PDB file of C-alpha atoms and ligand atoms in Angstrom:
ATOM      1  CA  MET A1331      98.145  31.770 -29.122  1.00 87.00           C
ATOM      2  CA  ALA A1332      96.535  29.177 -26.874  1.00 94.00           C
ATOM      3  CA  THR A1333      94.690  26.153 -28.184  1.00 96.00           C
ATOM      4  CA  LEU A1334      91.172  26.989 -29.337  1.00 94.00           C
ATOM      5  CA  PRO A1335      88.042  25.642 -27.686  1.00 92.00           C
ATOM      6  CA  ARG A1336      87.309  22.174 -29.106  1.00 97.00           C
ATOM      7  CA  GLU A1337      90.275  22.472 -31.413  1.00 98.00           C
ATOM      8  CA  GLU A1338      90.696  18.716 -31.937  1.00 98.00           C
ATOM      9  CA  GLU A1339      87.081  18.320 -33.010  1.00 98.00           C
ATOM     10  CA  LEU A1340      87.200  21.397 -35.208  1.00 98.00           C
ATOM     11  CA  THR A1341      90.348  20.079 -36.852  1.00 98.00           C
ATOM     12  CA  THR A1342      88.756  16.707 -37.558  1.00 98.00           C
ATOM     13  CA  ARG A1343      85.653  18.353 -38.965  1.00 98.00           C
ATOM     14  CA  ALA A1344      87.592  20.783 -41.162  1.00 99.00           C
ATOM     15  CA  ARG A1345      89.704  17.942 -42.546  1.00 98.00           C
ATOM     16  CA  ALA A1346      86.588  15.887 -43.315  1.00 99.00           C
ATOM     17  CA  ALA A1347      84.955  18.885 -45.022  1.00 99.00           C
ATOM     18  CA  GLN A1348      88.115  19.377 -47.082  1.00 99.00           C
ATOM     19  CA  ALA A1349      87.562  15.932 -48.589  1.00 98.00           C
ATOM     20  CA  ARG A1350      84.248  17.217 -49.968  1.00 98.00           C
ATOM     21  CA  ALA A1351      85.722  20.348 -51.578  1.00 99.00           C
ATOM     22  CA  TYR A1352      84.802  20.964 -55.191  1.00 99.00           C
ATOM     23  CA  ALA A1353      88.010  22.461 -56.553  1.00 99.00           C
ATOM     24  CA  PRO A1354      88.618  21.054 -60.041  1.00 98.00           C
ATOM     25  CA  TYR A1355      90.198  24.301 -61.277  1.00 98.00           C
ATOM     26  CA  SER A1356      92.653  25.231 -58.541  1.00 98.00           C
ATOM     27  CA  GLN A1357      93.064  21.741 -57.063  1.00 98.00           C
ATOM     28  CA  PHE A1358      93.374  23.618 -53.763  1.00 98.00           C
ATOM     29  CA  HIS A1359      90.983  21.801 -51.470  1.00 99.00           C
ATOM     30  CA  VAL A1360      89.837  23.690 -48.395  1.00 99.00           C
ATOM     31  CA  GLY A1361      87.668  22.593 -45.493  1.00 99.00           C
ATOM     32  CA  ALA A1362      86.307  24.802 -42.735  1.00 99.00           C
ATOM     33  CA  ALA A1363      84.563  24.081 -39.461  1.00 98.00           C
ATOM     34  CA  LEU A1364      82.848  26.947 -37.658  1.00 98.00           C
ATOM     35  CA  LEU A1365      82.091  26.654 -33.936  1.00 98.00           C
ATOM     36  CA  CYS A1366      78.877  28.460 -33.021  1.00 98.00           C
ATOM     37  CA  ALA A1367      78.227  29.959 -29.590  1.00 98.00           C
ATOM     38  CA  ASP A1368      75.724  27.217 -28.735  1.00 98.00           C
ATOM     39  CA  GLY A1369      78.320  24.521 -29.447  1.00 98.00           C
ATOM     40  CA  THR A1370      77.119  23.549 -32.909  1.00 98.00           C
ATOM     41  CA  ILE A1371      79.845  23.004 -35.509  1.00 98.00           C
ATOM     42  CA  VAL A1372      78.973  23.897 -39.112  1.00 99.00           C
ATOM     43  CA  ASP A1373      81.132  22.679 -42.001  1.00 98.00           C
ATOM     44  CA  GLY A1374      82.118  24.344 -45.261  1.00 99.00           C
ATOM     45  CA  CYS A1375      84.270  23.532 -48.259  1.00 99.00           C
ATOM     46  CA  ASN A1376      85.285  25.584 -51.250  1.00 99.00           C
ATOM     47  CA  VAL A1377      82.914  25.281 -54.186  1.00 99.00           C
ATOM     48  CA  GLU A1378      84.494  26.390 -57.444  1.00 99.00           C
ATOM     49  CA  ASN A1379      82.801  27.160 -60.731  1.00 98.00           C
ATOM     50  CA  ALA A1380      83.663  27.079 -64.434  1.00 98.00           C
ATOM     51  CA  SER A1381      83.016  30.816 -64.263  1.00 98.00           C
ATOM     52  CA  TYR A1382      85.932  31.231 -61.871  1.00 98.00           C
ATOM     53  CA  PRO A1383      84.746  34.296 -59.902  1.00 98.00           C
ATOM     54  CA  ALA A1384      81.513  32.462 -59.059  1.00 98.00           C
ATOM     55  CA  GLY A1385      83.446  30.102 -56.811  1.00 98.00           C
ATOM     56  CA  THR A1386      83.171  30.425 -53.044  1.00 98.00           C
ATOM     57  CA  CYS A1387      85.641  29.845 -50.228  1.00 99.00           C
ATOM     58  CA  ALA A1388      85.150  27.195 -47.563  1.00 99.00           C
ATOM     59  CA  GLU A1389      84.852  29.750 -44.768  1.00 98.00           C
ATOM     60  CA  ARG A1390      82.006  31.628 -46.427  1.00 99.00           C
ATOM     61  CA  VAL A1391      80.199  28.407 -47.288  1.00 99.00           C
ATOM     62  CA  ALA A1392      80.352  27.494 -43.578  1.00 99.00           C
ATOM     63  CA  LEU A1393      79.261  30.981 -42.546  1.00 99.00           C
ATOM     64  CA  GLY A1394      76.276  30.988 -44.885  1.00 98.00           C
ATOM     65  CA  ALA A1395      75.230  27.489 -43.812  1.00 98.00           C
ATOM     66  CA  ALA A1396      75.477  28.537 -40.166  1.00 99.00           C
ATOM     67  CA  VAL A1397      73.451  31.714 -40.645  1.00 98.00           C
ATOM     68  CA  VAL A1398      70.683  29.944 -42.529  1.00 98.00           C
ATOM     69  CA  ALA A1399      70.573  27.403 -39.692  1.00 98.00           C
ATOM     70  CA  GLY A1400      69.935  30.292 -37.289  1.00 98.00           C
ATOM     71  CA  HIS A1401      73.429  30.934 -35.890  1.00 98.00           C
ATOM     72  CA  ARG A1402      74.848  34.430 -35.603  1.00 98.00           C
ATOM     73  CA  GLN A1403      77.388  34.101 -32.824  1.00 98.00           C
ATOM     74  CA  PHE A1404      80.650  32.294 -33.437  1.00 98.00           C
ATOM     75  CA  VAL A1405      83.594  31.282 -31.290  1.00 98.00           C
ATOM     76  CA  ALA A1406      86.181  29.752 -33.593  1.00 98.00           C
ATOM     77  CA  VAL A1407      86.882  28.533 -37.093  1.00 98.00           C
ATOM     78  CA  ALA A1408      89.268  25.822 -38.283  1.00 98.00           C
ATOM     79  CA  ILE A1409      90.616  25.787 -41.839  1.00 99.00           C
ATOM     80  CA  ALA A1410      92.241  22.676 -43.300  1.00 99.00           C
ATOM     81  CA  THR A1411      94.313  22.568 -46.484  1.00 98.00           C
ATOM     82  CA  ASP A1412      97.137  20.520 -47.975  1.00 98.00           C
ATOM     83  CA  ALA A1413      99.454  23.537 -47.953  1.00 98.00           C
ATOM     84  CA  PRO A1414     102.851  23.143 -46.276  1.00 98.00           C
ATOM     85  CA  GLU A1415     101.915  25.900 -43.802  1.00 98.00           C
ATOM     86  CA  GLY A1416      98.479  26.682 -42.383  1.00 98.00           C
ATOM     87  CA  THR A1417      96.795  29.301 -44.546  1.00 98.00           C
ATOM     88  CA  PRO A1418      94.785  32.202 -43.078  1.00 98.00           C
ATOM     89  CA  PRO A1419      91.354  33.078 -44.498  1.00 98.00           C
ATOM     90  CA  CYS A1420      91.399  35.296 -47.578  1.00 98.00           C
ATOM     91  CA  GLY A1421      90.538  38.966 -47.276  1.00 98.00           C
ATOM     92  CA  ILE A1422      86.928  38.565 -48.357  1.00 98.00           C
ATOM     93  CA  CYS A1423      86.401  35.793 -45.796  1.00 98.00           C
ATOM     94  CA  ARG A1424      88.010  37.893 -43.068  1.00 98.00           C
ATOM     95  CA  GLN A1425      85.540  40.661 -43.835  1.00 98.00           C
ATOM     96  CA  ALA A1426      82.582  38.247 -44.000  1.00 98.00           C
ATOM     97  CA  LEU A1427      83.460  36.619 -40.676  1.00 98.00           C
ATOM     98  CA  ALA A1428      84.119  39.994 -38.996  1.00 98.00           C
ATOM     99  CA  GLU A1429      80.499  40.986 -39.606  1.00 98.00           C
ATOM    100  CA  PHE A1430      79.468  38.498 -36.921  1.00 98.00           C
ATOM    101  CA  ALA A1431      82.608  37.773 -34.897  1.00 98.00           C
ATOM    102  CA  PRO A1432      85.339  40.432 -35.113  1.00 97.00           C
ATOM    103  CA  THR A1433      87.524  38.651 -32.539  1.00 97.00           C
ATOM    104  CA  LEU A1434      86.900  35.097 -33.791  1.00 98.00           C
ATOM    105  CA  ALA A1435      89.620  32.558 -33.007  1.00 98.00           C
ATOM    106  CA  VAL A1436      91.133  31.051 -36.164  1.00 98.00           C
ATOM    107  CA  VAL A1437      93.222  27.899 -36.508  1.00 98.00           C
ATOM    108  CA  ALA A1438      94.727  26.724 -39.795  1.00 98.00           C
ATOM    109  CA  ILE A1439      95.837  23.141 -40.273  1.00 98.00           C
ATOM    110  CA  ALA A1440      98.635  22.364 -42.719  1.00 98.00           C
ATOM    111  CA  LYS A1441      99.032  19.157 -44.704  1.00 98.00           C
ATOM    112  CA  ASP A1442     101.222  17.579 -42.038  1.00 98.00           C
ATOM    113  CA  GLY A1443      98.751  18.508 -39.304  1.00 98.00           C
ATOM    114  CA  ARG A1444     100.743  21.409 -37.882  1.00 98.00           C
ATOM    115  CA  ARG A1445      98.529  24.242 -36.720  1.00 98.00           C
ATOM    116  CA  VAL A1446      98.830  28.001 -36.645  1.00 98.00           C
ATOM    117  CA  ARG A1447      96.455  30.244 -34.725  1.00 98.00           C
ATOM    118  CA  TRP A1448      95.348  33.836 -34.979  1.00 98.00           C
ATOM    119  CA  THR A1449      92.531  36.063 -33.827  1.00 98.00           C
ATOM    120  CA  LEU A1450      90.465  37.579 -36.607  1.00 98.00           C
ATOM    121  CA  ASP A1451      91.131  41.109 -35.377  1.00 98.00           C
ATOM    122  CA  SER A1452      94.867  40.491 -35.800  1.00 98.00           C
ATOM    123  CA  LEU A1453      94.222  39.393 -39.403  1.00 98.00           C
ATOM    124  CA  LEU A1454      91.773  42.223 -40.128  1.00 98.00           C
ATOM    125  CA  PRO A1455      92.371  45.067 -37.682  1.00 98.00           C
ATOM    126  CA  PHE A1456      90.090  47.580 -39.408  1.00 98.00           C
ATOM    127  CA  PRO A1457      87.037  45.789 -40.810  1.00 97.00           C
ATOM    128  CA  PHE A1458      84.166  47.621 -42.429  1.00 97.00           C
ATOM    129  CA  THR A1459      81.420  47.072 -39.839  1.00 95.00           C
ATOM    130  CA  PRO A1460      77.675  47.619 -39.620  1.00 93.00           C
ATOM    131  CA  SER A1461      78.418  50.866 -37.754  1.00 94.00           C
ATOM    132  CA  SER A1462      80.539  52.011 -40.680  1.00 96.00           C
ATOM    133  CA  LEU A1463      77.240  52.460 -42.543  1.00 97.00           C
ATOM    134  CA  GLU A1464      75.947  54.984 -40.019  1.00 96.00           C
ATOM    135  CA  THR A1465      75.734  58.469 -41.441  1.00 89.00           C
TER     136      THR A1465
HETATM  137  N1  THU B2721      90.002  29.314 -50.721  1.00 67.22           N
HETATM  138  C1  THU B2721      89.250  29.031 -49.628  1.00 67.22           C
HETATM  139  O1  THU B2721      88.341  28.198 -49.685  1.00 67.22           O
HETATM  140  N2  THU B2721      89.514  29.715 -48.495  1.00 67.22           N
HETATM  141  C2  THU B2721      90.487  30.649 -48.346  1.00 67.22           C
HETATM  142  O2  THU B2721      90.595  31.274 -47.310  1.00 67.22           O
HETATM  143  C3  THU B2721      91.422  30.890 -49.444  1.00 67.22           C
HETATM  144  C4  THU B2721      91.079  30.273 -50.743  1.00 67.22           C
HETATM  145  C5  THU B2721      89.715  28.610 -51.964  1.00 67.22           C
HETATM  146  C6  THU B2721      89.181  29.475 -53.064  1.00 67.22           C
HETATM  147  C7  THU B2721      89.566  28.672 -54.278  1.00 67.22           C
HETATM  148  O3  THU B2721      88.561  27.678 -54.498  1.00 67.22           O
HETATM  149  C8  THU B2721      90.847  27.979 -53.894  1.00 67.22           C
HETATM  150  O4  THU B2721      90.896  28.031 -52.461  1.00 67.22           O
HETATM  151  C9  THU B2721      92.104  28.620 -54.452  1.00 67.22           C
HETATM  152  O5  THU B2721      92.151  29.968 -54.161  1.00 67.22           O
END
């Protein structure tokens, strides 16, 4: 897949957000940077909890922060980790992102800086959508 819009900036922002991750339990630090349609970039990091299921992924932290700031249209998301290969968003995050941007461009940045790219619809071809609720 081709380079994403503003990929360098998104990569820098995701890596900086990763440094703010709160992941004392997994030690898996994740940073996300979400590019909104108006050009704003909103950051997220994973925020874990002593009650493990209460923790939240970086992508959904970014999504929630973006929505509360008034954004509902998204172009791309970058995800930075220290994994040897770029890691795609988890299933819950795929579903959460698909609510707003089913064809979102996704780039994952590995520890050594190598990048892998997908479109969200390739990662989640059959999301449950708002229209799925129609009776
Ligand atoms: N995590 C993310 O932040 N994003 C993902 O897409 C996958 C997993 C977090 C959740 C948890 O804090 C840690 O990584 C280990 O699963």
